[in-house]
PDB file of C-alpha atoms and ligand atoms in Angstrom:
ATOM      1  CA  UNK A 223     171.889 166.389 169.307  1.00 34.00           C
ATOM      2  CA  UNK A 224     171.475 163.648 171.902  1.00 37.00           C
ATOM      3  CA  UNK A 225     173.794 163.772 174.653  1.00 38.00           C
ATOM      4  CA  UNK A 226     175.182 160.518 174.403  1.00 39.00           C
ATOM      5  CA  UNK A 227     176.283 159.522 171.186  1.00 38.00           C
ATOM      6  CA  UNK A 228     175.162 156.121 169.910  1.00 37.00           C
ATOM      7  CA  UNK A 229     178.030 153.962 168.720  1.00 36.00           C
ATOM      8  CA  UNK A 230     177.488 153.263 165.027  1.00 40.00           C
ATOM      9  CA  UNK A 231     176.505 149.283 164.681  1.00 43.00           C
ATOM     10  CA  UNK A 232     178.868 146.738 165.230  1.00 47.00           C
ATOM     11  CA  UNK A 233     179.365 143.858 163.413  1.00 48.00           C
ATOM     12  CA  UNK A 234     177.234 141.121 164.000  1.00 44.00           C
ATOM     13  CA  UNK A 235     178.173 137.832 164.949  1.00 42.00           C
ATOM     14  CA  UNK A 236     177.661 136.277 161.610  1.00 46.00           C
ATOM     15  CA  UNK A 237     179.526 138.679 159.748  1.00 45.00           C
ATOM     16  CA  UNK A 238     182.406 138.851 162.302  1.00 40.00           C
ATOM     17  CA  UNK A 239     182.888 134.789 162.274  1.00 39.00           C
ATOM     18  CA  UNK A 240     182.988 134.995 158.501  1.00 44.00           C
ATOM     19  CA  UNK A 241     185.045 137.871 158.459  1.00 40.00           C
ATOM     20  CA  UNK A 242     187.546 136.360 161.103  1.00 40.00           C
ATOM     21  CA  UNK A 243     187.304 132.363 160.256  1.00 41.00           C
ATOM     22  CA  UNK A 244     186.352 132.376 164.446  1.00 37.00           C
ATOM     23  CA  UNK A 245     183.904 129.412 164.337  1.00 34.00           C
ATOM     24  CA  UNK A 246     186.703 126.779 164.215  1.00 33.00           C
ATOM     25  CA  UNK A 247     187.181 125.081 167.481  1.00 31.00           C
ATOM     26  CA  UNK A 248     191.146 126.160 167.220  1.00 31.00           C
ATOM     27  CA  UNK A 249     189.809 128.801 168.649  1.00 31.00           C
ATOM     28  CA  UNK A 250     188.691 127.303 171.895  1.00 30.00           C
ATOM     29  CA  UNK A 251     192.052 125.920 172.754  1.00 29.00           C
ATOM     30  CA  UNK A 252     193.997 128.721 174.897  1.00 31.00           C
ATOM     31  CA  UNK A 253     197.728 128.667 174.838  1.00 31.00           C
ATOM     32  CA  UNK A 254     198.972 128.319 178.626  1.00 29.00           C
ATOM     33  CA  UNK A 255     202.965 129.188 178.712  1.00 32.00           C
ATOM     34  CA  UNK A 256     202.890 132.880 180.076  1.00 34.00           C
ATOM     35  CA  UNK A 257     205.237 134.862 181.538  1.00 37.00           C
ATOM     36  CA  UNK A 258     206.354 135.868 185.134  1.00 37.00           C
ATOM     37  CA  UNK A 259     205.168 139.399 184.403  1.00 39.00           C
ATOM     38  CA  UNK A 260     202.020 138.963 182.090  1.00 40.00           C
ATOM     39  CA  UNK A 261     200.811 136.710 185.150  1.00 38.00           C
ATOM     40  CA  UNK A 262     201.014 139.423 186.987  1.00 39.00           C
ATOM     41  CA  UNK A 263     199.209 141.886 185.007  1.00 41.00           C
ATOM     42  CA  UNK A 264     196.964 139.162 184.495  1.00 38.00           C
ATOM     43  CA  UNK A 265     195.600 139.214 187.928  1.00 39.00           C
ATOM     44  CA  UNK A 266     195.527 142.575 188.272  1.00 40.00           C
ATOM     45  CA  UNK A 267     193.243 143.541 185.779  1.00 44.00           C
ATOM     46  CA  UNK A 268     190.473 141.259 185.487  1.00 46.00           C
ATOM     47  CA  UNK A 269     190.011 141.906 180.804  1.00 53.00           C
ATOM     48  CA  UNK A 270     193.096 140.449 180.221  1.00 59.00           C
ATOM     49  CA  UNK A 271     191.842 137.153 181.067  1.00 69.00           C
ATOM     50  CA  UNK A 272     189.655 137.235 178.595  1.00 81.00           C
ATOM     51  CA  UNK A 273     190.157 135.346 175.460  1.00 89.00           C
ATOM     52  CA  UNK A 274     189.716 137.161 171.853  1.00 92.00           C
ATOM     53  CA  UNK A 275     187.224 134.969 171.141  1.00 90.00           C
ATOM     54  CA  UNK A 276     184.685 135.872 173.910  1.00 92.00           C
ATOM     55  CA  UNK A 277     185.906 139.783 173.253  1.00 94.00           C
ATOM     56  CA  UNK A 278     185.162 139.705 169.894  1.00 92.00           C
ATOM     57  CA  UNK A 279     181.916 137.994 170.562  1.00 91.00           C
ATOM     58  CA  UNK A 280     180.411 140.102 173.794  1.00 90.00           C
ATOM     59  CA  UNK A 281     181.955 143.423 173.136  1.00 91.00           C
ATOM     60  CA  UNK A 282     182.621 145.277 176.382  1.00 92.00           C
ATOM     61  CA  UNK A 283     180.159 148.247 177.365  1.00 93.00           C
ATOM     62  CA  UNK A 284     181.034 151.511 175.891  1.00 96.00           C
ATOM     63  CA  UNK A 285     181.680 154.606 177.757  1.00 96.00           C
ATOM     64  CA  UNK A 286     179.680 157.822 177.537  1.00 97.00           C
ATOM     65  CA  UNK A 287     180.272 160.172 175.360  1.00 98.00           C
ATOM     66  CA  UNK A 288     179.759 163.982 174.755  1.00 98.00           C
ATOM     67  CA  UNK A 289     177.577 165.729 172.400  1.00 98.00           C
ATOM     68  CA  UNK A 290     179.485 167.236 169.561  1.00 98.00           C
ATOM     69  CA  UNK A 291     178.517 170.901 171.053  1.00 98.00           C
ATOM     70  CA  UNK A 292     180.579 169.944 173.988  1.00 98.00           C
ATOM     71  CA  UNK A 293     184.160 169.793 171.449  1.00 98.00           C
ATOM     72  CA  UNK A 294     186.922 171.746 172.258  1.00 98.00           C
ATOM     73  CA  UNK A 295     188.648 172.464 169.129  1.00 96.00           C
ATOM     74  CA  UNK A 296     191.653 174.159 170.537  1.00 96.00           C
ATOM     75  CA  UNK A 297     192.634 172.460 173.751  1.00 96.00           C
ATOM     76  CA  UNK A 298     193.589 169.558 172.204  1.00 96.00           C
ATOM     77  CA  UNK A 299     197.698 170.369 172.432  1.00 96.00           C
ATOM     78  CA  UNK A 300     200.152 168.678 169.414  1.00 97.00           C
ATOM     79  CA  UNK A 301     202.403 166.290 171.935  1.00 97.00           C
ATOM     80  CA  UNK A 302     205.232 164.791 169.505  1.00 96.00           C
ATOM     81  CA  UNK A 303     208.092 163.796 171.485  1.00 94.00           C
ATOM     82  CA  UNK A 304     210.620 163.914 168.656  1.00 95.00           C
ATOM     83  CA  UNK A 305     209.663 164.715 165.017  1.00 97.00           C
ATOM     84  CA  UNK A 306     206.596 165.323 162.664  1.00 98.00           C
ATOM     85  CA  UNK A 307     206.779 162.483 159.940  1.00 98.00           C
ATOM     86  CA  UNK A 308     205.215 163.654 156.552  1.00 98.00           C
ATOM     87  CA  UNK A 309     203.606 160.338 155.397  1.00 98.00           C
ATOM     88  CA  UNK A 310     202.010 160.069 151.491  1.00 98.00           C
ATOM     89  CA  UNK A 311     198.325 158.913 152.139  1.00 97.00           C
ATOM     90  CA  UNK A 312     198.337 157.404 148.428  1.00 98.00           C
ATOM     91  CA  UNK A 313     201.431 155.176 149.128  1.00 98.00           C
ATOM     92  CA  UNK A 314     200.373 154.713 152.968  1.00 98.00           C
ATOM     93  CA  UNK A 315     200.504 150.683 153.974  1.00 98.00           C
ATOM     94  CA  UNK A 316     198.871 150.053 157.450  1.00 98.00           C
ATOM     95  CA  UNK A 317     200.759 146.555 158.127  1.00 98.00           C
ATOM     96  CA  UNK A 318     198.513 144.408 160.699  1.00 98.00           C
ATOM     97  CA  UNK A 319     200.836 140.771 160.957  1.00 98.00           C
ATOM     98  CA  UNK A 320     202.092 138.870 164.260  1.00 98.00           C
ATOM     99  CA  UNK A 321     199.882 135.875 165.509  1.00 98.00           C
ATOM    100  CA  UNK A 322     197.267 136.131 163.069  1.00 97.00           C
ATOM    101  CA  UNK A 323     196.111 133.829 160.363  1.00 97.00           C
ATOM    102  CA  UNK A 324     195.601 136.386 157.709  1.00 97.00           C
ATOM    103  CA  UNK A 325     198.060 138.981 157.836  1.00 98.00           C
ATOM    104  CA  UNK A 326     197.307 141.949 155.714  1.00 97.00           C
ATOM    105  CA  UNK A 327     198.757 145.689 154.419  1.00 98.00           C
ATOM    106  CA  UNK A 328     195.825 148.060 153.876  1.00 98.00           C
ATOM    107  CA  UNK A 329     195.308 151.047 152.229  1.00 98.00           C
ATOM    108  CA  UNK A 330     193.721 154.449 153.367  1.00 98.00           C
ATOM    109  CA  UNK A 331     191.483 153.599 150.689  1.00 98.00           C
ATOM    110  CA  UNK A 332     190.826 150.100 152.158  1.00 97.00           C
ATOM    111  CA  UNK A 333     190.744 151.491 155.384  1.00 98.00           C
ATOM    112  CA  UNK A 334     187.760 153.727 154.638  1.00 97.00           C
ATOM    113  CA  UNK A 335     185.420 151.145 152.928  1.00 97.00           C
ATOM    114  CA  UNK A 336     185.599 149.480 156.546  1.00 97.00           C
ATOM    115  CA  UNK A 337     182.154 150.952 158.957  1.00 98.00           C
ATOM    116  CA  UNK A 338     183.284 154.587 159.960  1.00 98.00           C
ATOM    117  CA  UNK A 339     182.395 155.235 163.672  1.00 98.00           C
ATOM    118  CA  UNK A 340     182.621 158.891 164.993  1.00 98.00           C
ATOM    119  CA  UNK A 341     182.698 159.173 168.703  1.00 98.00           C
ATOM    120  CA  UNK A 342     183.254 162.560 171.070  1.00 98.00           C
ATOM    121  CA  UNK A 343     184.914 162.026 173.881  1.00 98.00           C
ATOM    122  CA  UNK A 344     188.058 163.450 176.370  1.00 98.00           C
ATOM    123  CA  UNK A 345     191.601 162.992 175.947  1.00 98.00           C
ATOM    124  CA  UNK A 346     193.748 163.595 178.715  1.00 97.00           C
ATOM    125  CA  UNK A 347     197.009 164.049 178.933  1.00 96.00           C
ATOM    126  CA  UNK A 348     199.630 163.136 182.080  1.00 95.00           C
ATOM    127  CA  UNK A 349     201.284 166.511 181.360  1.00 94.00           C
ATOM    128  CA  UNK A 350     198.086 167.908 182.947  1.00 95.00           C
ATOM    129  CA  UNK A 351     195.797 169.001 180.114  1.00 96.00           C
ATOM    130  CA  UNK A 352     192.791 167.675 178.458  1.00 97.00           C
ATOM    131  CA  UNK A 353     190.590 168.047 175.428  1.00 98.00           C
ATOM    132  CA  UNK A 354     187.003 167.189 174.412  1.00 98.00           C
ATOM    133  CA  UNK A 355     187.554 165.864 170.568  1.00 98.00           C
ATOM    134  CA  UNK A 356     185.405 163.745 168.097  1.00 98.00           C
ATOM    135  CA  UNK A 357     187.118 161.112 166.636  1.00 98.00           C
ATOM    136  CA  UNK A 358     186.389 159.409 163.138  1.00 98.00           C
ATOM    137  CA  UNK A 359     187.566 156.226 162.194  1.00 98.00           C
ATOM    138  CA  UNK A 360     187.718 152.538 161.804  1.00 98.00           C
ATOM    139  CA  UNK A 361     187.060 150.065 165.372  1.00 98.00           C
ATOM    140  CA  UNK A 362     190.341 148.737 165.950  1.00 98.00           C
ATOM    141  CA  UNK A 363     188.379 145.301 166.546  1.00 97.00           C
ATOM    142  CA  UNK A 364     187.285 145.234 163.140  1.00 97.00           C
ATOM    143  CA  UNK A 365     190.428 145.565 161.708  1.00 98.00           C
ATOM    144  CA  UNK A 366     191.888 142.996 164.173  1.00 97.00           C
ATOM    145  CA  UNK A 367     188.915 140.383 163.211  1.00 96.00           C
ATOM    146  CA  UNK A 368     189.785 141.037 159.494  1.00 97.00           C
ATOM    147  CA  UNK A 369     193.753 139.396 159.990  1.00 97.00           C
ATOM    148  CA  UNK A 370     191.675 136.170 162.120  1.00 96.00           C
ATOM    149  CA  UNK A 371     194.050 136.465 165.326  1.00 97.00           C
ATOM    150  CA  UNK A 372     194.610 132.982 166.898  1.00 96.00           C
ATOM    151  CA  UNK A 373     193.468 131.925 170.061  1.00 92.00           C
ATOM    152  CA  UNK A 374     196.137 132.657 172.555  1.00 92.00           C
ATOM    153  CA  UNK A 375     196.489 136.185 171.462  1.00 97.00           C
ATOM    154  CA  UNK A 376     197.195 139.169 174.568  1.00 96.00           C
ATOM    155  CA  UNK A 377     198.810 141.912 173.281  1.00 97.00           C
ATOM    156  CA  UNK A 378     198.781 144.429 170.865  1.00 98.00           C
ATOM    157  CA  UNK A 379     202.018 146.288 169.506  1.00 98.00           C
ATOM    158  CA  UNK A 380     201.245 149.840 167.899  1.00 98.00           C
ATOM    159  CA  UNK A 381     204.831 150.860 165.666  1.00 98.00           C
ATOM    160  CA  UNK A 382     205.094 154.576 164.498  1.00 98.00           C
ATOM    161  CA  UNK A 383     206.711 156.724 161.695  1.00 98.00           C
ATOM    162  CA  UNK A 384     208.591 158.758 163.885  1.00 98.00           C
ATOM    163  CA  UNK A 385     209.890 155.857 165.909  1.00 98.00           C
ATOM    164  CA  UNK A 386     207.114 155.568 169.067  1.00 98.00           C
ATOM    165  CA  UNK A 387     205.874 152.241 170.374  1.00 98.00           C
ATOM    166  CA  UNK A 388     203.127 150.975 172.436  1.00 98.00           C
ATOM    167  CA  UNK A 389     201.587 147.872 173.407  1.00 98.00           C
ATOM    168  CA  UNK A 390     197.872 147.392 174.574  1.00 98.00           C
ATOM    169  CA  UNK A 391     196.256 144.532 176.452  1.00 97.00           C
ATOM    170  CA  UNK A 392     194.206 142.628 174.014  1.00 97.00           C
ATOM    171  CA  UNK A 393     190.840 143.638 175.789  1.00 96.00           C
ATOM    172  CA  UNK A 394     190.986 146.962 175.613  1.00 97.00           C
ATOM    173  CA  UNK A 395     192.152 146.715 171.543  1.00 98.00           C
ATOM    174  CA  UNK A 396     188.658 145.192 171.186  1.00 97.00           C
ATOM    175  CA  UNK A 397     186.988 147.839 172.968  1.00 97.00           C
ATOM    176  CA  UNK A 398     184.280 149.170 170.805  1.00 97.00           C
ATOM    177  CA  UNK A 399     185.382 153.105 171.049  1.00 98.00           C
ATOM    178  CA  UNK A 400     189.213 152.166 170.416  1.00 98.00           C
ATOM    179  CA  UNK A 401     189.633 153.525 166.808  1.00 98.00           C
ATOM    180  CA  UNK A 402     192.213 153.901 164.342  1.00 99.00           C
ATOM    181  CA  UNK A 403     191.074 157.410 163.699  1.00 99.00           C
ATOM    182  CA  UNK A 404     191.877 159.497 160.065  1.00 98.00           C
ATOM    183  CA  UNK A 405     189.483 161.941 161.304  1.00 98.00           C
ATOM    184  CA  UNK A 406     189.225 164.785 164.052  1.00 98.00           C
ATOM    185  CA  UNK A 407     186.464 167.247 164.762  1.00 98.00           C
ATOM    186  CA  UNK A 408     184.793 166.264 161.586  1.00 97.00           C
ATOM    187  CA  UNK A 409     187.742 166.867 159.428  1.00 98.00           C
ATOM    188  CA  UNK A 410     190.820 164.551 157.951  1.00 98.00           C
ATOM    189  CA  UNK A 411     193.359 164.095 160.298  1.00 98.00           C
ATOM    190  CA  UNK A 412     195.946 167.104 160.400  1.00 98.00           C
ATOM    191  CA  UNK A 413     199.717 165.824 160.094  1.00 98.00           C
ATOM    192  CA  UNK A 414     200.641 167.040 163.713  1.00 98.00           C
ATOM    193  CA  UNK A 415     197.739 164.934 164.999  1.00 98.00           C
ATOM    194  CA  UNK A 416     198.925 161.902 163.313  1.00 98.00           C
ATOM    195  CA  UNK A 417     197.965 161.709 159.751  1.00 98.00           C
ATOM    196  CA  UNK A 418     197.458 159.258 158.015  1.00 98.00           C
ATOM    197  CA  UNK A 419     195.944 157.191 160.654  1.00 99.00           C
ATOM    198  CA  UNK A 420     196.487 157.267 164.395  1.00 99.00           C
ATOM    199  CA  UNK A 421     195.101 155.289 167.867  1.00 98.00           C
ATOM    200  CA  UNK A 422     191.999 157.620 169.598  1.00 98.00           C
ATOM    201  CA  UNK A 423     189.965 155.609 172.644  1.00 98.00           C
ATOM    202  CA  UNK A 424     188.608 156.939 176.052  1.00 98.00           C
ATOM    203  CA  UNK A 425     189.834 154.200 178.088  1.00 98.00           C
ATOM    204  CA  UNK A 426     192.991 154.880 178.246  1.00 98.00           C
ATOM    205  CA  UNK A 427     195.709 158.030 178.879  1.00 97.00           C
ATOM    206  CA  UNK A 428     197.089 160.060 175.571  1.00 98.00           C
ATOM    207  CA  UNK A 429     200.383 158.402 175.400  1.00 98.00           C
ATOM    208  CA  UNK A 430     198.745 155.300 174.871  1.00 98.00           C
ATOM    209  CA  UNK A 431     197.017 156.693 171.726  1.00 98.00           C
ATOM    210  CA  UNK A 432     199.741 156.233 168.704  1.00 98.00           C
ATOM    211  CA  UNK A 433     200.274 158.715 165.804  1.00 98.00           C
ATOM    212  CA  UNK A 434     201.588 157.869 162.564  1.00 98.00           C
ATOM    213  CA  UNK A 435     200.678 154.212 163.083  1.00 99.00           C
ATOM    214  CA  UNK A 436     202.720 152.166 160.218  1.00 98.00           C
ATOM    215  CA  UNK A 437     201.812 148.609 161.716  1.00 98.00           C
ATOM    216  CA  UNK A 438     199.713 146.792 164.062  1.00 98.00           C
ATOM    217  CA  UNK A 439     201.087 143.730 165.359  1.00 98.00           C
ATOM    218  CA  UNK A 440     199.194 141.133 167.638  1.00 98.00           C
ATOM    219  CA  UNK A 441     201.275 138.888 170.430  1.00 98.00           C
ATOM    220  CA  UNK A 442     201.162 136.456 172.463  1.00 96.00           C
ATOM    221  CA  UNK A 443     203.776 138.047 175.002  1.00 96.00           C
ATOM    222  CA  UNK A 444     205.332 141.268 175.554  1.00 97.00           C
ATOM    223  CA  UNK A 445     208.986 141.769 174.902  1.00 95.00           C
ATOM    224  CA  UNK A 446     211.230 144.244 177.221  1.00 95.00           C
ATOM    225  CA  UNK A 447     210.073 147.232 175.621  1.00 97.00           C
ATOM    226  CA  UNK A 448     206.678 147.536 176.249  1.00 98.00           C
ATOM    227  CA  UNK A 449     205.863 151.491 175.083  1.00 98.00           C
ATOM    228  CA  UNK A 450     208.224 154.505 174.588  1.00 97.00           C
ATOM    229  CA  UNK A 451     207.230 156.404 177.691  1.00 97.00           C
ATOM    230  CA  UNK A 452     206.499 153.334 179.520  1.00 97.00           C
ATOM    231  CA  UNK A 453     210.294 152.077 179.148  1.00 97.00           C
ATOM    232  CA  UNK A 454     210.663 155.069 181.163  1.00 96.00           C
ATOM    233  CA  UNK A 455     208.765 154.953 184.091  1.00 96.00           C
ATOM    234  CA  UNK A 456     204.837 154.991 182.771  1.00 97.00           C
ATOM    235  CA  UNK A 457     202.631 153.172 183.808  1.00 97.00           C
ATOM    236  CA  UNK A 458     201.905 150.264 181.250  1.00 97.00           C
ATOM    237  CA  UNK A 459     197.947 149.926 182.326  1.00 96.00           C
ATOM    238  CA  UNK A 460     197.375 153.512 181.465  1.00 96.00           C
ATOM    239  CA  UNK A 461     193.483 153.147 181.663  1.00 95.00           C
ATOM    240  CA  UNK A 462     191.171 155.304 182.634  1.00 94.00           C
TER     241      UNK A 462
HETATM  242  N1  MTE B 148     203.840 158.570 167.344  1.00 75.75           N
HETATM  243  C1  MTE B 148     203.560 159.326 168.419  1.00 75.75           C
HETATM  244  N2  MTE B 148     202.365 159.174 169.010  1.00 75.75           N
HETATM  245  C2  MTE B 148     202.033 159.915 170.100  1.00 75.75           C
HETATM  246  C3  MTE B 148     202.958 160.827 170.666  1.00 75.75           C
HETATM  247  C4  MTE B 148     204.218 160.968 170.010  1.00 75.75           C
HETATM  248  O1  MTE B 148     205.092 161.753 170.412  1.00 75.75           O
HETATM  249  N3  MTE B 148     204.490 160.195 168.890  1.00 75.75           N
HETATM  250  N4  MTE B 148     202.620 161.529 171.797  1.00 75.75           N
HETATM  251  C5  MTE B 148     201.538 160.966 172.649  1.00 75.75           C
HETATM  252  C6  MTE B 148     201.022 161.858 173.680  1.00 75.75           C
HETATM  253  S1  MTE B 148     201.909 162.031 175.111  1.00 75.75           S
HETATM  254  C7  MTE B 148     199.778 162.422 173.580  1.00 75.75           C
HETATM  255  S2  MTE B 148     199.080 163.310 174.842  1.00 75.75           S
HETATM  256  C8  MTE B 148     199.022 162.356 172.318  1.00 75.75           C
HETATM  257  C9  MTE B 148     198.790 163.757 171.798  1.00 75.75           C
HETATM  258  O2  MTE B 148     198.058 163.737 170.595  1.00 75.75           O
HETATM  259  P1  MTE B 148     197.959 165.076 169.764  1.00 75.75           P
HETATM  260  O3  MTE B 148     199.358 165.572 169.511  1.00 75.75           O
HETATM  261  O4  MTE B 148     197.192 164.736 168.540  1.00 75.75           O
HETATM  262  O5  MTE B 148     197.218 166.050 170.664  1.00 75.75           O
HETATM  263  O6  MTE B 148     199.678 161.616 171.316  1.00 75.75           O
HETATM  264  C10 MTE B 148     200.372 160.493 171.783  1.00 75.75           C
HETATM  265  N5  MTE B 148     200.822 159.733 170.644  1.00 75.75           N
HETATM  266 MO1   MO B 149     200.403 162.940 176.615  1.00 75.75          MO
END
């Protein structure tokens, strides 16, 4: 086992403008109304000046990952901060709508005919523990170039079964090792880790990373409540 995993392929360029319907010059024009705040995130970190198009097109550098030896199939801790939603995998809609040209409602079985990409790597938790895990799933950025996002696009809203939000800058969404996992440590995802489908990436802290996702929703702005730990106190950013 090599100890840095190779990302599976992405897709290429062709298949990703045909997939997406990105050629068009629409694309090119960038919306400019923003607000007071997202101007202000928008200087601080340098990615969320980027627009999808040239995200989708020059995918960002991936970060290193572990070999699977290095997994630590018990330290990853079950952190639900209210309840454990049983979800039916067979009736199981992942909604993906918002500023997007083709919005769509996908099935696990949908899902997994979609490149699976396995990746090892740490999740860390503010409460003050961390876990080496391997993650199976779909890119996020494939399933975002499926609904053909228009050009203005910044955000990404992440709604849960048991009632959590989030919202992620539209750079690190495209990140090639954020996933919509269904898998952990080799196996289908348990329930308490998020079954049927959940958020798993190394770039950013564990509250950012969604169980139980139900739907997917791509912005242009960010309303009041930007996450459910971050609407009380968190930091938004949470990148690591
Ligand atoms: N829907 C939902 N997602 C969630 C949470 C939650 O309570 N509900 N907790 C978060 C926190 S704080 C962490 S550290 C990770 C924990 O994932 P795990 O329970 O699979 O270890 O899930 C995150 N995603
Ligand atoms: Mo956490």
């Amino acid at each position: 086992m090599s100890p840095i995993q190779r990302p599976h392929r992405l897709l290429n360029r062709r298949q990703l403008l045909q997939l997406s319907g990105l050629s068009g010059a629409g694309l090119l024009l960038s919306g400019c109304a923003s607000s007071l705040f997202e101007n202000t995130v928008g200087k601080t970190f340098e990615p969320l000046n980027q627009s999808v198009e040239a995200l989708l097109l020059n995918p960002q550098k991936p970060v290193p990952e572990f070999p699977t030896s290095a997994i630590e199939p018990d330290a990853l801790l079950v952190n639900t901060f209210n309840f454990t939603p049983q979800i039916d995998p067979e009736t199981f809609r992942l909604t993906i709508d918002g500023e997007v040209n083709n919005p769509m409602q996908l099935s696990m079985k949908d899902i997994q005919k979609l490149p699976l990409t396995s990746m090892t790597i740490r999740h860390i938790c503010v409460e003050g523990w961390s876990a080496i895990v391997q993650w199976g799933g779909v890119r996020l950025r494939d399933l975002l170039s499926l609904v053909q996002p228009k050009a203005n696009v910044r955000f990404v809203y992440f709604k849960s079964a048991d009632g959590y939000y989030e919202s992620w800058d539209i750079a690190s969404s495209l990140h090639p090792q954020t996933l919509m996992a269904y898998q952990k440590n080799g196996q289908l995802l348990s329930v308490e880790n998020g079954a049927p489908i959940r958020l798993a990436s190394p770039i950013k802290l564990g509250y950012k990373q969604s169980k139980w996702v139900t739907r997917i929703t791509i912005v242009n702005h960010l309303t009041p409540s930007r996450g459910y730990w971050e609407d009380q106190g968190y930091e938004w950013f949470a990148g690591l």
